Short mmCIF file of C-alpha atoms in Angstrom, two decimals:
data_model
loop_
_atom_site.label_atom_id
_atom_site.label_comp_id
_atom_site.label_asym_id
_atom_site.label_seq_id
_atom_site.Cartn_x
_atom_site.Cartn_y
_atom_site.Cartn_z
CA MET A 1 84.06 74.24 134.30
CA THR A 2 81.33 72.10 135.66
CA PHE A 3 78.86 73.04 138.43
CA ILE A 4 80.63 70.84 140.76
CA GLY A 5 84.15 72.19 139.81
CA ARG A 6 83.11 75.67 140.33
CA LEU A 7 81.63 74.84 143.80
CA ALA A 8 85.07 73.57 144.78
CA ARG A 9 86.63 76.70 143.48
CA PHE A 10 84.36 78.77 145.72
CA GLY A 11 86.08 76.85 148.56
CA SER A 12 82.55 76.01 150.09
CA ALA A 13 82.50 73.73 153.08
CA VAL A 14 78.88 73.07 152.48
CA SER A 15 78.39 69.82 150.52
CA VAL A 16 76.73 69.89 147.12
CA ALA A 17 73.89 67.54 148.63
CA ALA A 18 73.23 70.08 151.49
CA LEU A 19 73.17 72.95 148.84
CA LEU A 20 70.68 71.31 146.56
CA ALA A 21 68.57 70.39 149.82
CA ALA A 22 68.42 74.14 150.58
CA ALA A 23 66.74 74.98 147.09
CA PRO A 24 63.28 76.42 147.84
CA ALA A 25 61.74 74.03 145.59
CA SER A 26 58.41 74.02 147.31
CA ALA A 27 58.11 77.76 147.29
CA THR A 28 54.88 79.18 146.00
CA ASN A 29 56.42 82.80 145.42
CA PHE A 30 59.77 82.35 143.59
CA LYS A 31 62.37 85.20 143.59
CA ILE A 32 63.49 86.73 140.39
CA ALA A 33 66.69 88.77 140.41
CA VAL A 34 66.66 91.47 137.69
CA GLY A 35 69.77 93.44 136.96
CA ASP A 36 68.17 96.46 135.37
CA GLY A 37 65.76 99.01 136.66
CA ALA A 38 62.07 99.52 135.73
CA GLY A 39 60.96 99.99 132.25
CA GLY A 40 63.40 97.92 130.39
CA THR A 41 63.31 94.63 128.45
CA GLN A 42 64.34 92.39 131.61
CA GLU A 43 61.29 93.70 133.85
CA ALA A 44 58.93 93.39 130.81
CA LEU A 45 60.24 89.79 130.51
CA GLY A 46 59.84 88.99 134.08
CA LYS A 47 56.39 90.54 134.34
CA ALA A 48 55.24 88.38 131.40
CA PHE A 49 56.73 85.21 132.84
CA VAL A 50 55.06 85.72 136.11
CA GLU A 51 51.60 86.43 134.55
CA ALA A 52 51.92 83.21 132.37
CA LEU A 53 53.26 81.32 135.42
CA GLU A 54 50.19 81.98 137.47
CA ALA A 55 47.98 81.42 134.54
CA ASN A 56 49.59 77.99 134.02
CA THR A 57 49.49 76.95 137.62
CA GLY A 58 46.17 78.30 138.48
CA GLY A 59 47.57 80.58 140.86
CA ALA A 60 49.45 78.08 142.81
CA HIS A 61 52.68 79.49 141.81
CA THR A 62 53.85 83.17 141.62
CA ALA A 63 57.12 85.27 141.53
CA THR A 64 58.28 88.64 142.83
CA LEU A 65 60.86 90.59 140.70
CA PHE A 66 63.81 92.31 142.38
CA PRO A 67 65.18 95.03 140.03
CA ASN A 68 67.96 97.10 140.19
CA SER A 69 70.56 94.23 141.16
CA GLN A 70 68.82 94.22 144.55
CA LEU A 71 69.80 90.41 144.87
CA GLY A 72 73.45 91.04 143.68
CA SER A 73 75.19 91.68 140.58
CA GLU A 74 74.12 89.69 137.65
CA GLN A 75 77.11 87.26 137.78
CA ASP A 76 76.60 87.02 141.46
CA THR A 77 73.07 85.79 140.84
CA VAL A 78 74.17 83.15 138.38
CA ASN A 79 76.35 81.94 141.28
CA ASP A 80 73.49 81.75 143.56
CA ALA A 81 71.12 80.09 141.23
CA ALA A 82 73.69 77.50 140.56
CA MET A 83 74.00 76.70 144.23
CA GLY A 84 70.14 76.41 144.67
CA LEU A 85 70.22 79.51 146.60
CA LEU A 86 68.23 81.73 144.29
CA ASP A 87 65.16 80.68 142.10
CA PHE A 88 65.39 82.66 138.85
CA SER A 89 67.49 85.45 137.35
CA ILE A 90 67.40 87.54 134.39
CA VAL A 91 70.87 88.49 132.96
CA ALA A 92 72.63 89.81 130.20
CA ILE A 93 74.13 87.14 128.16
CA ASN A 94 77.65 88.16 128.76
CA ASN A 95 77.13 87.48 132.22
CA ILE A 96 76.42 83.80 131.43
CA THR A 97 79.32 83.12 129.19
CA PRO A 98 82.06 83.05 131.78
CA PHE A 99 80.10 80.28 133.34
CA SER A 100 79.29 78.42 130.12
CA PRO A 101 81.87 79.72 127.34
CA SER A 102 79.87 78.06 124.41
CA VAL A 103 77.20 80.58 124.88
CA GLY A 104 79.83 83.22 123.91
CA VAL A 105 78.82 82.23 120.17
CA LEU A 106 75.86 84.88 120.68
CA THR A 107 78.30 87.61 121.84
CA LEU A 108 80.63 87.46 118.82
CA PRO A 109 80.86 90.95 117.35
CA TYR A 110 78.59 91.46 114.50
CA MET A 111 77.24 87.92 114.86
CA MET A 112 73.50 88.74 114.95
CA LEU A 113 72.48 91.54 112.76
CA SER A 114 68.79 91.69 113.56
CA LEU A 115 66.05 90.82 115.99
CA GLU A 116 64.99 88.01 113.37
CA ASP A 117 68.59 86.61 113.65
CA ALA A 118 68.40 86.49 117.67
CA GLU A 119 65.11 84.78 117.50
CA ALA A 120 66.35 82.22 115.05
CA LEU A 121 69.31 81.33 117.02
CA THR A 122 68.00 81.46 120.52
CA GLN A 123 64.83 79.59 119.60
CA GLY A 124 66.24 77.03 117.21
CA GLU A 125 68.55 74.21 117.37
CA VAL A 126 71.52 76.39 118.33
CA GLY A 127 69.63 77.81 121.35
CA GLN A 128 68.54 74.29 122.58
CA GLU A 129 72.16 73.18 122.51
CA LEU A 130 73.30 76.18 124.46
CA VAL A 131 70.65 75.69 127.01
CA GLU A 132 71.91 72.02 127.72
CA ASN A 133 75.60 73.28 127.70
CA THR A 134 74.53 75.86 130.45
CA ILE A 135 72.73 73.20 132.59
CA ARG A 136 75.87 71.12 132.36
CA ASP A 137 78.36 73.89 132.94
CA ALA A 138 76.71 76.29 135.12
CA GLY A 139 73.95 74.44 137.10
CA VAL A 140 71.27 76.82 135.73
CA ARG A 141 68.64 76.35 132.89
CA ILE A 142 67.91 79.04 130.47
CA ILE A 143 63.92 79.06 130.09
CA GLY A 144 63.41 82.47 128.30
CA TRP A 145 65.01 85.09 126.43
CA ALA A 146 64.79 88.91 126.65
CA TYR A 147 65.53 90.66 123.26
CA SER A 148 66.95 94.23 124.01
CA GLY A 149 68.34 95.37 120.70
CA PHE A 150 71.86 96.43 119.77
CA ARG A 151 74.24 97.89 122.18
CA VAL A 152 74.57 101.23 121.14
CA LEU A 153 77.62 103.43 122.56
CA THR A 154 77.07 106.32 124.90
CA ASN A 155 79.53 108.68 126.26
CA SER A 156 79.53 112.25 127.95
CA LYS A 157 82.11 113.84 125.84
CA LYS A 158 81.56 114.23 122.05
CA PRO A 159 80.12 112.44 119.07
CA VAL A 160 81.94 109.49 118.00
CA THR A 161 81.45 108.16 114.40
CA THR A 162 84.85 106.56 113.61
CA VAL A 163 87.30 104.32 115.65
CA ALA A 164 89.75 107.31 115.92
CA ASP A 165 87.00 109.13 117.91
CA LEU A 166 87.15 106.32 120.51
CA GLN A 167 90.76 106.53 121.36
CA ASP A 168 90.56 109.12 124.21
CA LEU A 169 87.57 107.97 125.68
CA VAL A 170 87.32 105.71 128.91
CA ILE A 171 84.83 102.92 127.98
CA ARG A 172 83.26 100.78 130.65
CA VAL A 173 82.56 97.05 129.49
CA PRO A 174 81.27 94.14 131.30
CA LYS A 175 83.73 91.48 132.78
CA ASN A 176 83.57 89.58 129.23
CA GLU A 177 86.37 88.53 127.41
CA ILE A 178 84.85 88.79 124.02
CA MET A 179 83.61 92.27 124.66
CA ILE A 180 86.97 93.49 126.17
CA ALA A 181 88.55 91.92 122.95
CA THR A 182 86.36 93.73 120.75
CA TYR A 183 87.17 97.28 122.33
CA LYS A 184 90.98 96.21 122.05
CA ALA A 185 90.55 95.45 118.27
CA TRP A 186 89.39 99.12 117.91
CA GLY A 187 92.57 100.25 119.78
CA VAL A 188 90.83 100.97 123.11
CA ASN A 189 91.86 99.51 126.42
CA PRO A 190 88.21 99.30 128.07
CA THR A 191 87.53 99.39 131.77
CA PRO A 192 85.58 96.09 133.07
CA MET A 193 83.06 96.88 135.71
CA ALA A 194 80.05 95.33 137.32
CA TRP A 195 76.85 96.49 135.96
CA SER A 196 75.67 97.60 139.62
CA GLU A 197 78.76 100.07 139.48
CA THR A 198 78.33 101.65 136.24
CA PHE A 199 75.71 104.39 136.67
CA ALA A 200 77.82 105.87 139.65
CA ALA A 201 80.98 105.53 137.49
CA LEU A 202 79.49 107.40 134.59
CA GLN A 203 78.03 110.03 136.97
CA THR A 204 81.40 110.62 138.61
CA LYS A 205 83.30 110.64 135.49
CA VAL A 206 85.41 107.54 136.38
CA VAL A 207 84.71 106.27 133.03
CA ASP A 208 83.33 108.42 129.86
CA GLY A 209 80.98 105.93 128.34
CA GLN A 210 79.46 102.59 128.11
CA ASP A 211 77.35 100.56 125.30
CA ASN A 212 73.90 99.12 126.10
CA PRO A 213 70.61 98.85 124.24
CA TYR A 214 68.43 101.89 123.98
CA ILE A 215 65.81 100.52 126.32
CA THR A 216 68.44 99.84 128.90
CA VAL A 217 69.82 103.34 128.44
CA TYR A 218 66.15 104.59 128.98
CA SER A 219 65.44 102.38 131.98
CA MET A 220 68.72 103.03 133.87
CA LYS A 221 68.37 106.88 133.20
CA PHE A 222 71.63 107.15 131.49
CA ASP A 223 70.60 110.04 129.75
CA GLU A 224 71.16 112.04 133.15
CA VAL A 225 74.78 111.38 132.92
CA GLN A 226 75.52 110.78 129.04
CA SER A 227 74.90 113.23 126.24
CA HIS A 228 76.09 111.30 122.97
CA VAL A 229 74.93 108.11 121.36
CA THR A 230 76.47 106.01 118.53
CA ASN A 231 74.36 103.64 116.67
CA LEU A 232 76.92 100.76 116.88
CA ARG A 233 75.51 97.35 115.77
CA TYR A 234 78.32 95.14 117.11
CA LEU A 235 76.06 93.14 119.58
CA PHE A 236 72.64 92.34 119.57
CA SER A 237 71.59 92.01 123.46
CA ILE A 238 69.82 89.04 124.54
CA GLU A 239 69.13 88.57 128.23
CA PRO A 240 68.32 84.97 129.25
CA LEU A 241 65.85 84.14 132.09
CA ILE A 242 67.58 81.28 134.19
CA VAL A 243 66.19 78.96 136.85
CA SER A 244 68.25 77.05 139.19
CA GLU A 245 68.64 73.63 137.93
CA ALA A 246 68.26 72.41 141.57
CA VAL A 247 65.03 74.32 142.10
CA PHE A 248 63.69 73.08 138.72
CA GLN A 249 64.46 69.46 139.42
CA GLY A 250 62.56 70.07 142.65
CA LEU A 251 59.43 70.63 140.72
CA SER A 252 56.71 67.97 139.77
CA GLU A 253 56.53 67.29 135.98
CA ASP A 254 53.41 69.38 135.52
CA GLU A 255 55.22 72.36 137.46
CA GLN A 256 58.23 72.08 135.17
CA LYS A 257 55.98 72.08 132.07
CA ALA A 258 54.16 75.34 133.42
CA VAL A 259 57.60 77.07 134.00
CA LEU A 260 58.87 76.15 130.55
CA ASP A 261 55.67 77.14 128.89
CA ALA A 262 55.64 80.51 130.82
CA GLY A 263 59.23 80.99 129.61
CA ARG A 264 58.25 80.57 125.97
CA SER A 265 55.36 82.85 126.54
CA ALA A 266 57.68 85.47 128.08
CA THR A 267 60.03 85.18 125.08
CA ASP A 268 57.39 85.87 122.53
CA PHE A 269 56.28 88.89 124.63
CA SER A 270 59.76 90.26 124.66
CA ALA A 271 60.08 90.23 120.89
CA ARG A 272 56.92 92.32 120.55
CA PHE A 273 57.88 94.55 123.26
CA LEU A 274 61.21 95.46 121.50
CA ARG A 275 59.43 95.82 118.13
CA GLU A 276 56.73 98.18 119.67
CA GLN A 277 58.99 100.30 122.17
CA GLU A 278 62.47 100.66 120.77
CA GLU A 279 61.83 103.54 118.33
CA GLN A 280 59.71 105.47 120.72
CA ILE A 281 62.21 105.23 123.49
CA LYS A 282 65.02 106.28 121.14
CA SER A 283 62.67 109.44 120.20
CA VAL A 284 62.27 110.10 124.00
CA LEU A 285 65.95 109.98 124.59
CA ALA A 286 66.47 112.65 121.87
CA GLU A 287 63.95 114.79 123.16
CA ARG A 288 65.72 114.74 126.58
CA GLY A 289 68.97 115.88 124.74
CA MET A 290 70.95 112.96 123.85
CA GLN A 291 72.83 113.55 120.47
CA ILE A 292 72.47 110.59 118.26
CA SER A 293 75.06 109.79 115.51
CA ASP A 294 75.57 106.90 113.05
CA PRO A 295 79.16 105.32 112.48
CA ALA A 296 80.84 106.59 109.33
CA ASP A 297 80.96 104.42 106.10
CA GLY A 298 78.17 101.96 107.37
CA GLU A 299 80.09 100.94 110.12
CA GLN A 300 82.60 99.27 108.21
CA GLU A 301 85.78 100.04 109.69
CA PHE A 302 84.24 98.90 113.11
CA ILE A 303 83.15 95.65 111.43
CA ASP A 304 86.47 94.79 109.66
CA LEU A 305 88.65 95.24 112.78
CA ALA A 306 86.40 93.34 115.09
CA THR A 307 85.46 90.40 113.04
CA THR A 308 89.03 89.79 111.67
CA ALA A 309 90.71 90.30 115.03
CA VAL A 310 88.12 88.99 117.46
CA TRP A 311 86.44 85.76 115.98
CA PRO A 312 89.60 83.70 115.70
CA GLN A 313 90.47 84.27 119.27
CA PHE A 314 87.25 82.61 120.27
CA TYR A 315 86.86 79.65 117.98
CA GLU A 316 88.03 77.21 120.61
CA THR A 317 86.29 78.79 123.45
CA ILE A 318 82.80 78.52 121.73
CA GLY A 319 83.38 74.77 120.73
CA GLY A 320 85.14 75.05 117.40
CA ILE A 321 84.77 77.03 114.21
CA GLU A 322 82.19 74.40 113.16
CA LYS A 323 80.00 75.71 115.87
CA LEU A 324 80.16 79.17 114.64
CA ASN A 325 79.34 78.12 111.08
CA THR A 326 76.19 76.03 112.40
CA ALA A 327 75.11 79.38 114.02
CA LEU A 328 75.84 81.48 110.56
CA ALA A 329 74.06 78.81 108.58
CA ALA A 330 71.05 79.05 110.93
CA ILE A 331 70.62 82.74 110.01
CA GLY A 332 71.48 82.36 106.21
CA ARG A 333 75.13 83.86 106.45
CA ASP A 334 78.17 82.36 104.79
CA PRO A 335 80.40 80.01 106.58
CA VAL A 336 83.92 80.97 107.89
CA ALA A 337 86.76 79.16 105.97
CA THR A 338 88.02 76.19 108.11
CA HIS A 339 91.54 76.33 106.59
#
């Protein structure tokens, strides 16, 4: 759905022109919404962006981070940025997908198998096309990428190494069709839930588990309410830094360049941050009592069920099987048969 179409869906009585006029394009201290808490890759990306933005503009522009979903849920902040009511937001990729479905190619299970795959896709031609699609579909522009690592599974009940081990667990997932379909392929009916509600749901045992990268588990202090980790690799988590397109277009050409350059600098920093921090954080979580397990048989059961059942469901959504094959080619993987 286009930006204009979504505004109509929201039933807003405010004209698009008025909304765009309300965009704080002249602000010298931008607001950046951050879904996660302190210590994670979202905050690291945001801090690196602010530092580079200040350097690129000689201090004329800066920004303030608002972590822990202070400015609303991640999907709410995408809405607000689309309408020019928020400057920037850092969100999980799955929270962009409902607004710009072609981005879903990056959330197909077992699409990306390494940080290098994530860098190649987001920073190459595939990523640039997704940036353009997101401007068109969602009214926001992706200017940077946080790399958070694989979304490992955590739960409060028992070790999980096989699909059968999942069957009696209540698992929280984001409100994302591809991720929901993946768990259903594993025989589980997951519980879609906003990120801002997740810690409380784990704490009160409304849900038994969830999946997120090690760095997010650490920054959100999930070790306080979860005791088991399974090293799933079904989804490499990338978290875009978005700017309201209304805000961006209100900047001068030099200011736009400063923002884009700061996004690239922050992206490079995020990759270094993950490489330097993930193993250390994993060790800290183990020291705090989290029991870490690997899936049986190299995860093959999970892989087979997810790729054969889920990928075909979303060929049309992501723009066709040829879009998937373009992405696979970009990371040196074999194409999917088109007949």
